[in-house]
mmCIF file of C-alpha atoms in Angstrom:
data_model
loop_
_atom_site.group_PDB
_atom_site.id
_atom_site.type_symbol
_atom_site.label_atom_id
_atom_site.label_comp_id
_atom_site.label_asym_id
_atom_site.label_seq_id
_atom_site.Cartn_x
_atom_site.Cartn_y
_atom_site.Cartn_z
ATOM 1 C CA UNK A 25 -46.348 5.437 -28.530
ATOM 2 C CA UNK A 26 -50.040 4.758 -28.175
ATOM 3 C CA UNK A 27 -50.701 1.794 -25.950
ATOM 4 C CA UNK A 28 -52.792 -0.991 -27.474
ATOM 5 C CA UNK A 29 -55.481 -2.698 -25.361
ATOM 6 C CA UNK A 30 -57.036 -6.134 -25.433
ATOM 7 C CA UNK A 31 -60.581 -5.055 -26.246
ATOM 8 C CA UNK A 32 -62.318 -7.845 -28.147
ATOM 9 C CA UNK A 33 -61.566 -11.523 -28.660
ATOM 10 C CA UNK A 34 -62.908 -13.685 -31.495
ATOM 11 C CA UNK A 35 -63.332 -17.143 -29.850
ATOM 12 C CA UNK A 36 -63.736 -20.013 -32.328
ATOM 13 C CA UNK A 37 -65.492 -23.219 -31.277
ATOM 14 C CA UNK A 38 -66.580 -24.835 -34.515
ATOM 15 C CA UNK A 39 -67.533 -28.349 -33.537
ATOM 16 C CA UNK A 40 -69.484 -27.716 -30.364
ATOM 17 C CA UNK A 41 -71.613 -24.811 -29.169
ATOM 18 C CA UNK A 42 -71.115 -23.268 -25.745
ATOM 19 C CA UNK A 43 -74.914 -23.283 -25.550
ATOM 20 C CA UNK A 44 -75.080 -27.088 -25.679
ATOM 21 C CA UNK A 45 -75.636 -29.075 -22.480
ATOM 22 C CA UNK A 46 -72.312 -30.616 -21.340
ATOM 23 C CA UNK A 47 -72.463 -34.390 -21.312
ATOM 24 C CA UNK A 48 -74.346 -34.678 -24.603
ATOM 25 C CA UNK A 49 -72.929 -35.227 -28.061
ATOM 26 C CA UNK A 50 -69.496 -33.548 -28.237
ATOM 27 C CA UNK A 51 -70.313 -31.109 -25.437
ATOM 28 C CA UNK A 52 -68.151 -31.465 -22.375
ATOM 29 C CA UNK A 53 -65.548 -29.665 -20.309
ATOM 30 C CA UNK A 54 -64.525 -27.500 -23.284
ATOM 31 C CA UNK A 55 -67.979 -25.974 -23.410
ATOM 32 C CA UNK A 56 -67.817 -25.146 -19.731
ATOM 33 C CA UNK A 57 -64.328 -23.684 -20.201
ATOM 34 C CA UNK A 58 -65.365 -21.441 -23.083
ATOM 35 C CA UNK A 59 -68.454 -20.036 -21.381
ATOM 36 C CA UNK A 60 -66.947 -19.535 -17.938
ATOM 37 C CA UNK A 61 -63.733 -17.962 -19.174
ATOM 38 C CA UNK A 62 -65.642 -15.669 -21.539
ATOM 39 C CA UNK A 63 -67.872 -14.383 -18.687
ATOM 40 C CA UNK A 64 -64.846 -13.638 -16.535
ATOM 41 C CA UNK A 65 -62.994 -11.936 -19.420
ATOM 42 C CA UNK A 66 -66.013 -9.694 -19.972
ATOM 43 C CA UNK A 67 -65.829 -8.731 -16.346
ATOM 44 C CA UNK A 68 -62.269 -7.587 -17.010
ATOM 45 C CA UNK A 69 -63.613 -5.360 -19.783
ATOM 46 C CA UNK A 70 -62.668 -7.696 -22.678
ATOM 47 C CA UNK A 71 -65.600 -8.452 -25.016
ATOM 48 C CA UNK A 72 -65.833 -12.022 -26.340
ATOM 49 C CA UNK A 73 -67.618 -13.092 -29.502
ATOM 50 C CA UNK A 74 -67.877 -16.865 -29.845
ATOM 51 C CA UNK A 75 -68.211 -18.302 -33.348
ATOM 52 C CA UNK A 76 -69.860 -21.781 -33.537
ATOM 53 C CA UNK A 77 -71.580 -23.853 -36.129
ATOM 54 C CA UNK A 78 -75.390 -23.457 -36.340
ATOM 55 C CA UNK A 79 -77.087 -26.781 -35.485
ATOM 56 C CA UNK A 80 -80.750 -25.759 -35.650
ATOM 57 C CA UNK A 81 -82.692 -23.606 -38.075
ATOM 58 C CA UNK A 82 -84.424 -21.565 -35.393
ATOM 59 C CA UNK A 83 -81.230 -20.404 -33.630
ATOM 60 C CA UNK A 84 -80.746 -16.610 -33.807
ATOM 61 C CA UNK A 85 -77.724 -15.282 -35.739
ATOM 62 C CA UNK A 86 -76.401 -13.785 -32.490
ATOM 63 C CA UNK A 87 -77.249 -14.734 -28.893
ATOM 64 C CA UNK A 88 -75.989 -12.862 -25.850
ATOM 65 C CA UNK A 89 -75.223 -15.182 -23.014
ATOM 66 C CA UNK A 90 -73.889 -12.549 -20.602
ATOM 67 C CA UNK A 91 -73.027 -8.869 -20.760
ATOM 68 C CA UNK A 92 -70.029 -8.586 -23.118
ATOM 69 C CA UNK A 93 -70.353 -12.252 -24.291
ATOM 70 C CA UNK A 94 -72.185 -13.207 -27.472
ATOM 71 C CA UNK A 95 -72.470 -16.404 -29.527
ATOM 72 C CA UNK A 96 -72.526 -16.061 -33.350
ATOM 73 C CA UNK A 97 -74.090 -18.967 -35.208
ATOM 74 C CA UNK A 98 -72.418 -19.703 -38.536
ATOM 75 C CA UNK A 99 -74.224 -21.746 -41.176
ATOM 76 C CA UNK A 100 -71.895 -24.547 -42.362
ATOM 77 C CA UNK A 101 -73.416 -27.765 -43.515
ATOM 78 C CA UNK A 102 -76.729 -29.350 -42.475
ATOM 79 C CA UNK A 103 -78.269 -28.133 -39.242
ATOM 80 C CA UNK A 104 -78.493 -31.531 -37.677
ATOM 81 C CA UNK A 105 -75.570 -32.793 -35.636
ATOM 82 C CA UNK A 106 -72.559 -33.862 -37.723
ATOM 83 C CA UNK A 107 -69.937 -36.317 -36.578
ATOM 84 C CA UNK A 108 -66.619 -34.627 -35.903
ATOM 85 C CA UNK A 109 -65.157 -36.819 -38.625
ATOM 86 C CA UNK A 110 -67.427 -35.097 -41.194
ATOM 87 C CA UNK A 111 -66.700 -31.518 -40.025
ATOM 88 C CA UNK A 112 -63.439 -30.989 -41.962
ATOM 89 C CA UNK A 113 -65.555 -30.889 -45.037
ATOM 90 C CA UNK A 114 -67.337 -27.840 -43.664
ATOM 91 C CA UNK A 115 -64.182 -25.852 -42.769
ATOM 92 C CA UNK A 116 -64.416 -23.665 -45.875
ATOM 93 C CA UNK A 117 -68.070 -22.822 -45.262
ATOM 94 C CA UNK A 118 -67.469 -22.096 -41.628
ATOM 95 C CA UNK A 119 -64.416 -19.927 -42.309
ATOM 96 C CA UNK A 120 -66.333 -18.008 -44.960
ATOM 97 C CA UNK A 121 -69.005 -17.155 -42.389
ATOM 98 C CA UNK A 122 -66.467 -16.014 -39.876
ATOM 99 C CA UNK A 123 -64.663 -13.804 -42.405
ATOM 100 C CA UNK A 124 -67.963 -12.323 -43.714
ATOM 101 C CA UNK A 125 -68.933 -11.314 -40.201
ATOM 102 C CA UNK A 126 -65.689 -9.444 -39.604
ATOM 103 C CA UNK A 127 -65.945 -7.787 -43.038
ATOM 104 C CA UNK A 128 -69.193 -6.075 -42.074
ATOM 105 C CA UNK A 129 -67.327 -4.010 -39.490
ATOM 106 C CA UNK A 130 -64.537 -1.426 -39.718
ATOM 107 C CA UNK A 131 -61.032 -3.005 -39.792
ATOM 108 C CA UNK A 132 -59.573 -3.951 -36.474
ATOM 109 C CA UNK A 133 -62.716 -5.281 -34.782
ATOM 110 C CA UNK A 134 -60.854 -8.163 -33.150
ATOM 111 C CA UNK A 135 -57.582 -7.878 -31.274
ATOM 112 C CA UNK A 136 -56.896 -11.563 -30.900
ATOM 113 C CA UNK A 137 -58.294 -14.955 -31.935
ATOM 114 C CA UNK A 138 -58.654 -17.793 -29.449
ATOM 115 C CA UNK A 139 -59.447 -21.161 -31.069
ATOM 116 C CA UNK A 140 -60.484 -24.280 -29.246
ATOM 117 C CA UNK A 141 -59.795 -27.799 -30.571
ATOM 118 C CA UNK A 142 -57.844 -28.426 -33.808
ATOM 119 C CA UNK A 143 -60.743 -27.824 -36.233
ATOM 120 C CA UNK A 144 -61.208 -24.346 -34.871
ATOM 121 C CA UNK A 145 -57.464 -23.879 -35.018
ATOM 122 C CA UNK A 146 -57.581 -24.438 -38.761
ATOM 123 C CA UNK A 147 -60.158 -21.652 -39.104
ATOM 124 C CA UNK A 148 -58.181 -19.415 -36.740
ATOM 125 C CA UNK A 149 -55.059 -19.951 -38.835
ATOM 126 C CA UNK A 150 -56.622 -18.358 -41.939
ATOM 127 C CA UNK A 151 -58.500 -15.678 -40.032
ATOM 128 C CA UNK A 152 -55.273 -14.659 -38.314
ATOM 129 C CA UNK A 153 -53.603 -14.081 -41.668
ATOM 130 C CA UNK A 154 -56.577 -12.160 -43.047
ATOM 131 C CA UNK A 155 -57.046 -9.948 -40.021
ATOM 132 C CA UNK A 156 -53.413 -9.495 -39.011
ATOM 133 C CA UNK A 157 -54.033 -10.429 -35.388
ATOM 134 C CA UNK A 158 -52.388 -13.092 -33.215
ATOM 135 C CA UNK A 159 -53.819 -16.630 -32.844
ATOM 136 C CA UNK A 160 -54.022 -18.195 -29.400
ATOM 137 C CA UNK A 161 -54.937 -21.868 -29.451
ATOM 138 C CA UNK A 162 -56.052 -24.393 -26.845
ATOM 139 C CA UNK A 163 -55.985 -28.037 -27.851
ATOM 140 C CA UNK A 164 -58.192 -29.495 -25.076
ATOM 141 C CA UNK A 165 -57.345 -32.962 -26.379
ATOM 142 C CA UNK A 166 -54.516 -34.137 -28.636
ATOM 143 C CA UNK A 167 -54.564 -36.982 -31.098
ATOM 144 C CA UNK A 168 -51.075 -38.190 -30.353
ATOM 145 C CA UNK A 169 -51.793 -38.350 -26.640
ATOM 146 C CA UNK A 170 -55.132 -40.146 -27.133
ATOM 147 C CA UNK A 171 -53.558 -42.658 -29.475
ATOM 148 C CA UNK A 172 -50.884 -43.489 -26.890
ATOM 149 C CA UNK A 173 -53.611 -44.226 -24.282
ATOM 150 C CA UNK A 174 -56.424 -45.829 -26.162
ATOM 151 C CA UNK A 175 -59.139 -47.716 -24.361
ATOM 152 C CA UNK A 176 -59.709 -51.293 -25.458
ATOM 153 C CA UNK A 177 -62.846 -50.508 -27.522
ATOM 154 C CA UNK A 178 -61.702 -47.110 -28.825
ATOM 155 C CA UNK A 179 -60.537 -46.206 -32.310
ATOM 156 C CA UNK A 180 -57.293 -44.301 -32.941
ATOM 157 C CA UNK A 181 -57.543 -40.679 -34.105
ATOM 158 C CA UNK A 182 -56.991 -40.350 -37.843
ATOM 159 C CA UNK A 183 -53.810 -39.142 -39.495
ATOM 160 C CA UNK A 184 -55.676 -36.110 -40.888
ATOM 161 C CA UNK A 185 -56.255 -34.860 -37.334
ATOM 162 C CA UNK A 186 -52.632 -35.398 -36.361
ATOM 163 C CA UNK A 187 -51.547 -33.386 -39.415
ATOM 164 C CA UNK A 188 -54.057 -30.667 -38.666
ATOM 165 C CA UNK A 189 -52.873 -30.347 -35.103
ATOM 166 C CA UNK A 190 -49.257 -30.147 -36.155
ATOM 167 C CA UNK A 191 -50.116 -27.272 -38.480
ATOM 168 C CA UNK A 192 -51.960 -25.357 -35.790
ATOM 169 C CA UNK A 193 -49.080 -25.846 -33.363
ATOM 170 C CA UNK A 194 -46.686 -24.459 -35.882
ATOM 171 C CA UNK A 195 -48.773 -21.393 -36.803
ATOM 172 C CA UNK A 196 -50.220 -20.336 -33.439
ATOM 173 C CA UNK A 197 -48.671 -17.328 -31.726
ATOM 174 C CA UNK A 198 -49.435 -18.814 -28.306
ATOM 175 C CA UNK A 199 -50.506 -22.293 -27.216
ATOM 176 C CA UNK A 200 -52.465 -22.534 -23.983
ATOM 177 C CA UNK A 201 -51.898 -25.760 -22.045
ATOM 178 C CA UNK A 202 -54.148 -26.705 -19.145
ATOM 179 C CA UNK A 203 -51.276 -28.187 -17.096
ATOM 180 C CA UNK A 204 -47.486 -28.506 -17.126
ATOM 181 C CA UNK A 205 -47.972 -32.102 -18.348
ATOM 182 C CA UNK A 206 -49.862 -30.847 -21.370
ATOM 183 C CA UNK A 207 -47.259 -28.233 -22.036
ATOM 184 C CA UNK A 208 -44.561 -30.921 -22.095
ATOM 185 C CA UNK A 209 -46.654 -33.014 -24.485
ATOM 186 C CA UNK A 210 -46.954 -30.065 -26.856
ATOM 187 C CA UNK A 211 -43.217 -29.651 -26.875
ATOM 188 C CA UNK A 212 -42.217 -33.322 -26.916
ATOM 189 C CA UNK A 213 -44.885 -34.790 -29.192
ATOM 190 C CA UNK A 214 -45.620 -31.809 -31.498
ATOM 191 C CA UNK A 215 -42.346 -29.879 -31.476
ATOM 192 C CA UNK A 216 -43.943 -26.678 -30.062
ATOM 193 C CA UNK A 217 -41.530 -23.913 -29.262
ATOM 194 C CA UNK A 218 -41.393 -23.745 -25.443
ATOM 195 C CA UNK A 219 -41.488 -19.942 -25.481
ATOM 196 C CA UNK A 220 -44.925 -20.006 -27.174
ATOM 197 C CA UNK A 221 -46.532 -22.425 -24.656
ATOM 198 C CA UNK A 222 -48.358 -20.944 -21.685
ATOM 199 C CA UNK A 223 -49.864 -22.917 -18.814
ATOM 200 C CA UNK A 224 -53.279 -21.684 -17.741
ATOM 201 C CA UNK A 225 -55.228 -23.909 -15.361
ATOM 202 C CA UNK A 226 -58.966 -24.169 -15.943
ATOM 203 C CA UNK A 227 -61.219 -23.220 -13.066
ATOM 204 C CA UNK A 228 -64.455 -24.191 -11.353
ATOM 205 C CA UNK A 229 -67.566 -22.118 -10.593
ATOM 206 C CA UNK A 230 -67.211 -21.969 -6.828
ATOM 207 C CA UNK A 231 -70.623 -20.334 -6.540
ATOM 208 C CA UNK A 232 -72.497 -23.249 -8.069
ATOM 209 C CA UNK A 233 -70.253 -26.030 -6.918
ATOM 210 C CA UNK A 234 -69.841 -25.724 -3.196
ATOM 211 C CA UNK A 235 -70.363 -27.970 -0.123
ATOM 212 C CA UNK A 236 -73.875 -28.627 1.073
ATOM 213 C CA UNK A 237 -76.084 -31.110 2.839
ATOM 214 C CA UNK A 238 -75.605 -34.685 1.563
ATOM 215 C CA UNK A 239 -78.952 -35.641 3.071
ATOM 216 C CA UNK A 240 -80.794 -32.777 1.317
ATOM 217 C CA UNK A 241 -79.198 -33.546 -2.056
ATOM 218 C CA UNK A 242 -80.050 -37.212 -1.712
ATOM 219 C CA UNK A 243 -83.666 -36.377 -0.890
ATOM 220 C CA UNK A 244 -83.918 -34.143 -3.983
ATOM 221 C CA UNK A 245 -82.453 -36.905 -6.185
ATOM 222 C CA UNK A 246 -84.509 -39.719 -4.697
ATOM 223 C CA UNK A 247 -81.515 -41.550 -3.197
ATOM 224 C CA UNK A 248 -81.655 -43.433 0.081
ATOM 225 C CA UNK A 249 -80.135 -41.647 3.050
ATOM 226 C CA UNK A 250 -77.951 -44.691 3.992
ATOM 227 C CA UNK A 251 -76.781 -45.474 0.462
ATOM 228 C CA UNK A 252 -73.144 -45.742 -0.570
ATOM 229 C CA UNK A 253 -73.064 -43.745 -3.775
ATOM 230 C CA UNK A 254 -70.397 -44.123 -6.506
ATOM 231 C CA UNK A 255 -70.741 -41.425 -9.136
ATOM 232 C CA UNK A 256 -69.567 -41.084 -12.752
ATOM 233 C CA UNK A 257 -70.200 -37.820 -14.569
ATOM 234 C CA UNK A 258 -69.311 -37.282 -18.209
ATOM 235 C CA UNK A 259 -69.772 -38.315 -21.766
ATOM 236 C CA UNK A 260 -70.328 -42.060 -22.159
ATOM 237 C CA UNK A 261 -67.541 -43.258 -24.458
ATOM 238 C CA UNK A 262 -64.576 -45.601 -24.171
ATOM 239 C CA UNK A 263 -62.170 -42.707 -23.555
ATOM 240 C CA UNK A 264 -63.889 -41.776 -20.307
ATOM 241 C CA UNK A 265 -63.824 -45.367 -19.021
ATOM 242 C CA UNK A 266 -67.267 -45.639 -17.337
ATOM 243 C CA UNK A 267 -67.080 -49.401 -17.804
ATOM 244 C CA UNK A 268 -64.210 -49.476 -15.354
ATOM 245 C CA UNK A 269 -66.541 -48.207 -12.619
ATOM 246 C CA UNK A 270 -69.249 -50.812 -13.385
ATOM 247 C CA UNK A 271 -66.759 -53.673 -13.480
ATOM 248 C CA UNK A 272 -65.204 -52.493 -10.212
ATOM 249 C CA UNK A 273 -68.615 -52.240 -8.629
ATOM 250 C CA UNK A 274 -69.462 -55.780 -9.688
ATOM 251 C CA UNK A 275 -66.315 -56.983 -7.926
ATOM 252 C CA UNK A 276 -67.332 -55.105 -4.764
ATOM 253 C CA UNK A 277 -70.654 -56.966 -4.720
ATOM 254 C CA UNK A 278 -69.058 -60.310 -5.257
ATOM 255 C CA UNK A 279 -66.725 -59.704 -2.326
ATOM 256 C CA UNK A 280 -69.485 -58.283 -0.090
ATOM 257 C CA UNK A 281 -72.991 -59.345 -1.150
ATOM 258 C CA UNK A 282 -74.497 -57.497 1.869
ATOM 259 C CA UNK A 283 -73.567 -54.234 0.117
ATOM 260 C CA UNK A 284 -76.071 -54.800 -2.655
ATOM 261 C CA UNK A 285 -78.949 -53.326 -0.622
ATOM 262 C CA UNK A 286 -77.119 -50.006 -0.157
ATOM 263 C CA UNK A 287 -74.883 -49.551 -3.211
ATOM 264 C CA UNK A 288 -75.875 -47.036 -5.896
ATOM 265 C CA UNK A 289 -73.731 -46.621 -9.038
ATOM 266 C CA UNK A 290 -74.918 -43.430 -10.734
ATOM 267 C CA UNK A 291 -73.736 -42.521 -14.272
ATOM 268 C CA UNK A 292 -74.734 -38.992 -15.269
ATOM 269 C CA UNK A 293 -74.176 -38.259 -18.951
ATOM 270 C CA UNK A 294 -74.992 -39.302 -22.495
ATOM 271 C CA UNK A 295 -73.343 -41.214 -25.333
ATOM 272 C CA UNK A 296 -70.713 -39.316 -27.276
ATOM 273 C CA UNK A 297 -68.034 -39.909 -29.886
ATOM 274 C CA UNK A 298 -67.437 -43.637 -30.407
ATOM 275 C CA UNK A 299 -70.034 -44.284 -27.721
ATOM 276 C CA UNK A 300 -72.799 -43.229 -30.114
ATOM 277 C CA UNK A 301 -72.436 -46.475 -31.977
ATOM 278 C CA UNK A 302 -73.543 -48.326 -28.788
ATOM 279 C CA UNK A 303 -75.930 -45.956 -26.951
ATOM 280 C CA UNK A 304 -77.152 -48.701 -24.623
ATOM 281 C CA UNK A 305 -73.683 -49.918 -23.738
ATOM 282 C CA UNK A 306 -73.727 -49.119 -20.035
ATOM 283 C CA UNK A 307 -77.205 -50.550 -19.561
ATOM 284 C CA UNK A 308 -76.211 -53.717 -21.417
ATOM 285 C CA UNK A 309 -72.953 -53.987 -19.384
ATOM 286 C CA UNK A 310 -74.856 -53.642 -16.113
ATOM 287 C CA UNK A 311 -77.142 -56.527 -17.154
ATOM 288 C CA UNK A 312 -74.156 -58.596 -18.265
ATOM 289 C CA UNK A 313 -72.435 -58.005 -14.926
ATOM 290 C CA UNK A 314 -75.535 -58.714 -12.928
ATOM 291 C CA UNK A 315 -75.641 -55.249 -11.278
ATOM 292 C CA UNK A 316 -78.491 -53.547 -13.147
ATOM 293 C CA UNK A 317 -80.380 -53.263 -9.854
ATOM 294 C CA UNK A 318 -77.728 -50.885 -8.405
ATOM 295 C CA UNK A 319 -76.940 -48.908 -11.530
ATOM 296 C CA UNK A 320 -78.715 -45.666 -12.372
ATOM 297 C CA UNK A 321 -78.237 -44.193 -15.852
ATOM 298 C CA UNK A 322 -79.084 -40.507 -15.643
ATOM 299 C CA UNK A 323 -79.313 -38.034 -18.520
ATOM 300 C CA UNK A 324 -76.935 -35.036 -18.590
ATOM 301 C CA UNK A 325 -77.916 -32.533 -15.953
ATOM 302 C CA UNK A 326 -77.699 -28.748 -15.653
ATOM 303 C CA UNK A 327 -75.082 -27.416 -13.253
ATOM 304 C CA UNK A 328 -77.331 -26.827 -10.224
ATOM 305 C CA UNK A 329 -78.624 -30.452 -10.460
ATOM 306 C CA UNK A 330 -75.112 -31.760 -11.146
ATOM 307 C CA UNK A 331 -73.919 -30.096 -7.916
ATOM 308 C CA UNK A 332 -76.589 -32.098 -6.066
ATOM 309 C CA UNK A 333 -75.235 -35.321 -7.603
ATOM 310 C CA UNK A 334 -71.743 -34.448 -6.457
ATOM 311 C CA UNK A 335 -72.909 -33.634 -2.911
ATOM 312 C CA UNK A 336 -74.982 -36.817 -2.771
ATOM 313 C CA UNK A 337 -72.014 -39.050 -3.732
ATOM 314 C CA UNK A 338 -69.511 -40.625 -1.406
ATOM 315 C CA UNK A 339 -66.895 -40.551 -4.209
ATOM 316 C CA UNK A 340 -66.778 -39.321 -7.836
ATOM 317 C CA UNK A 341 -65.017 -41.813 -10.101
ATOM 318 C CA UNK A 342 -63.016 -40.461 -13.037
ATOM 319 C CA UNK A 343 -61.426 -43.476 -14.776
ATOM 320 C CA UNK A 344 -60.485 -41.667 -18.013
ATOM 321 C CA UNK A 345 -57.813 -43.127 -20.289
ATOM 322 C CA UNK A 346 -56.774 -39.583 -21.288
ATOM 323 C CA UNK A 347 -57.739 -36.264 -19.798
ATOM 324 C CA UNK A 348 -56.332 -32.808 -20.536
ATOM 325 C CA UNK A 349 -57.526 -31.568 -17.166
ATOM 326 C CA UNK A 350 -60.688 -33.079 -15.727
ATOM 327 C CA UNK A 351 -63.241 -30.435 -14.773
ATOM 328 C CA UNK A 352 -65.522 -33.111 -13.321
ATOM 329 C CA UNK A 353 -62.861 -33.899 -10.686
ATOM 330 C CA UNK A 354 -62.577 -30.193 -9.763
ATOM 331 C CA UNK A 355 -66.405 -29.689 -9.609
ATOM 332 C CA UNK A 356 -66.780 -32.705 -7.356
ATOM 333 C CA UNK A 357 -64.055 -31.572 -4.991
ATOM 334 C CA UNK A 358 -65.573 -28.063 -4.816
ATOM 335 C CA UNK A 359 -68.750 -29.754 -3.508
ATOM 336 C CA UNK A 360 -66.756 -31.539 -0.848
ATOM 337 C CA UNK A 361 -66.787 -34.957 -2.498
ATOM 338 C CA UNK A 362 -63.413 -36.682 -2.936
ATOM 339 C CA UNK A 363 -62.393 -38.233 -6.228
ATOM 340 C CA UNK A 364 -60.930 -41.563 -7.356
ATOM 341 C CA UNK A 365 -59.235 -40.688 -10.656
ATOM 342 C CA UNK A 366 -56.993 -42.334 -13.187
ATOM 343 C CA UNK A 367 -53.410 -41.126 -12.818
ATOM 344 C CA UNK A 368 -53.301 -39.629 -16.306
ATOM 345 C CA UNK A 369 -52.828 -36.209 -17.862
ATOM 346 C CA UNK A 370 -54.345 -33.204 -16.083
ATOM 347 C CA UNK A 371 -56.030 -35.352 -13.374
ATOM 348 C CA UNK A 372 -52.652 -35.411 -11.679
ATOM 349 C CA UNK A 373 -53.005 -31.635 -11.293
ATOM 350 C CA UNK A 374 -56.711 -31.537 -10.514
ATOM 351 C CA UNK A 375 -56.522 -34.170 -7.764
ATOM 352 C CA UNK A 376 -54.060 -34.268 -4.869
ATOM 353 C CA UNK A 377 -53.338 -37.886 -4.248
ATOM 354 C CA UNK A 378 -54.086 -38.795 -0.648
ATOM 355 C CA UNK A 379 -55.320 -35.313 0.179
ATOM 356 C CA UNK A 380 -58.376 -34.606 -1.973
ATOM 357 C CA UNK A 381 -58.795 -38.032 -3.453
ATOM 358 C CA UNK A 382 -56.870 -40.984 -4.832
ATOM 359 C CA UNK A 383 -55.014 -41.377 -8.094
ATOM 360 C CA UNK A 384 -55.162 -44.888 -9.515
ATOM 361 C CA UNK A 385 -52.570 -46.371 -11.855
ATOM 362 C CA UNK A 386 -54.026 -48.244 -14.807
ATOM 363 C CA UNK A 387 -57.599 -49.352 -15.445
ATOM 364 C CA UNK A 388 -57.751 -52.882 -13.940
ATOM 365 C CA UNK A 389 -61.182 -53.231 -12.257
ATOM 366 C CA UNK A 390 -59.556 -55.225 -9.465
ATOM 367 C CA UNK A 391 -57.339 -52.237 -8.509
ATOM 368 C CA UNK A 392 -60.260 -49.816 -8.729
ATOM 369 C CA UNK A 393 -62.428 -52.124 -6.578
ATOM 370 C CA UNK A 394 -59.750 -52.044 -3.853
ATOM 371 C CA UNK A 395 -59.746 -48.232 -3.878
ATOM 372 C CA UNK A 396 -63.549 -47.948 -3.954
ATOM 373 C CA UNK A 397 -63.833 -50.414 -1.052
ATOM 374 C CA UNK A 398 -62.155 -47.888 1.180
ATOM 375 C CA UNK A 399 -64.612 -45.141 0.182
ATOM 376 C CA UNK A 400 -67.508 -47.497 0.944
ATOM 377 C CA UNK A 401 -66.227 -48.663 4.310
ATOM 378 C CA UNK A 402 -63.920 -46.030 5.885
ATOM 379 C CA UNK A 403 -66.104 -43.079 6.771
ATOM 380 C CA UNK A 404 -63.504 -41.147 8.784
ATOM 381 C CA UNK A 405 -60.998 -41.405 5.910
ATOM 382 C CA UNK A 406 -63.651 -40.085 3.484
ATOM 383 C CA UNK A 407 -64.374 -37.163 5.804
ATOM 384 C CA UNK A 408 -60.670 -36.237 5.829
ATOM 385 C CA UNK A 409 -60.488 -36.364 2.012
ATOM 386 C CA UNK A 410 -63.671 -34.349 1.793
ATOM 387 C CA UNK A 411 -62.059 -31.503 3.706
ATOM 388 C CA UNK A 412 -59.009 -31.715 1.516
ATOM 389 C CA UNK A 413 -61.166 -31.707 -1.583
ATOM 390 C CA UNK A 414 -62.729 -28.376 -0.720
ATOM 391 C CA UNK A 415 -59.325 -26.836 -0.059
ATOM 392 C CA UNK A 416 -57.938 -28.193 -3.347
ATOM 393 C CA UNK A 417 -60.806 -26.852 -5.402
ATOM 394 C CA UNK A 418 -60.662 -23.416 -3.758
ATOM 395 C CA UNK A 419 -57.292 -22.817 -5.458
ATOM 396 C CA UNK A 420 -58.985 -22.973 -8.898
ATOM 397 C CA UNK A 421 -61.352 -20.161 -9.832
ATOM 398 C CA UNK A 422 -62.443 -18.985 -13.285
ATOM 399 C CA UNK A 423 -61.475 -15.410 -12.441
ATOM 400 C CA UNK A 424 -57.840 -16.485 -12.138
ATOM 401 C CA UNK A 425 -58.127 -18.384 -15.362
ATOM 402 C CA UNK A 426 -59.442 -15.337 -17.179
ATOM 403 C CA UNK A 427 -56.769 -13.064 -15.737
ATOM 404 C CA UNK A 428 -54.059 -15.388 -16.982
ATOM 405 C CA UNK A 429 -55.715 -15.641 -20.420
ATOM 406 C CA UNK A 430 -55.796 -11.842 -20.625
ATOM 407 C CA UNK A 431 -52.052 -11.832 -19.969
ATOM 408 C CA UNK A 432 -51.529 -14.417 -22.700
ATOM 409 C CA UNK A 433 -53.559 -12.354 -25.178
ATOM 410 C CA UNK A 434 -51.633 -9.186 -24.300
ATOM 411 C CA UNK A 435 -48.320 -10.997 -24.692
ATOM 412 C CA UNK A 436 -49.320 -12.367 -28.044
ATOM 413 C CA UNK A 437 -50.356 -8.932 -29.267
ATOM 414 C CA UNK A 438 -47.176 -7.332 -27.965
ATOM 415 C CA UNK A 439 -45.052 -9.880 -29.747
ATOM 416 C CA UNK A 440 -46.956 -9.422 -33.007
ATOM 417 C CA UNK A 441 -47.027 -5.620 -32.992
ATOM 418 C CA UNK A 442 -43.790 -5.017 -31.136
ATOM 419 C CA UNK A 443 -45.515 -2.400 -29.034
ATOM 420 C CA UNK A 444 -46.710 -2.170 -25.353
ATOM 421 C CA UNK A 445 -50.032 -3.777 -24.697
ATOM 422 C CA UNK A 446 -52.365 -3.073 -21.857
ATOM 423 C CA UNK A 447 -54.994 -5.413 -20.433
ATOM 424 C CA UNK A 448 -58.354 -3.740 -19.707
ATOM 425 C CA UNK A 449 -59.123 -3.418 -16.071
#
């Protein structure tokens, strides 16, 4: 029997483009995941075509971002950014564009579909049935999980999303979970068949994110050499909990006023999701707390500059209420900076408590202040965690992620066609 090979993957990312700057709008860890995994899959000989919604008139129909990796812009709705809540109304238009693209080629162009986020899963569901290929789906975030762990100012995810996710879970040939915790949530909350759930850890770009001189990074960023730097990186929205960091920092200054001259609280990212309704929230909160003199609000940064922020920090604070994995935590550790993270979701996998950082139960600013006080005062302890952080991050590379994804694709194809499948090498 002729052996089938995984040759080309149709990756679907409807609501956010892999070309967008992470930390803005809806762009975040998922964007990094799609791009980095695609590049490593291409290195394995697997071509990746990424379908995403066109958000500007001057974007080319197809853009190559690396050898073997291309982005296809599909016209669906107005070019300006749409709220994710409005995107379900563009599913038909987006699906039509995806199907029309495939129809211009000979049958069998794609061997597998990999959809990201539930909206893309809906598109993948219909494309799978039209093309006769397996659907692999990655949730990235799940409505039922988010609704169980809502921040105080956050809105619950709508019933339509819950229903859409349930449909995708039922139809997908394989479900990729970032961690064993997420795998259990898929089974327990969504009734996923355990045999169709595969755990594939995301990775980190160990070439970009690596240890370096704290002094040099601080000089490039205009930070004092003797500062104590608390860093938040990510989209500014209630889910990510940046307010927890600011409230904890305010407590630190009340307890130790002498710290005010050296403390820097840097927040790198832009408003997103529910945070778009209050774009000046962090600035206003800093004023309300009386700490605006120590808070720096920094726009989203490209990876090389982000690496400098990690290296310049004494600790990266990740106080998310829900997190499927937490790439920020991994990037920080790869740069040798330990992490203080909420003990939720994938952060329990990304961070080794007491070895590469500290996991904090709950979101009480008092508890976070106690943890951050140690990072500010105990230099030897920080150095020990820094070494552990580098070791922890070294175990996660995108090449390993891509290799596991290739295995998942091959398994899904074998199950669908009942024939041996080979992964390109």
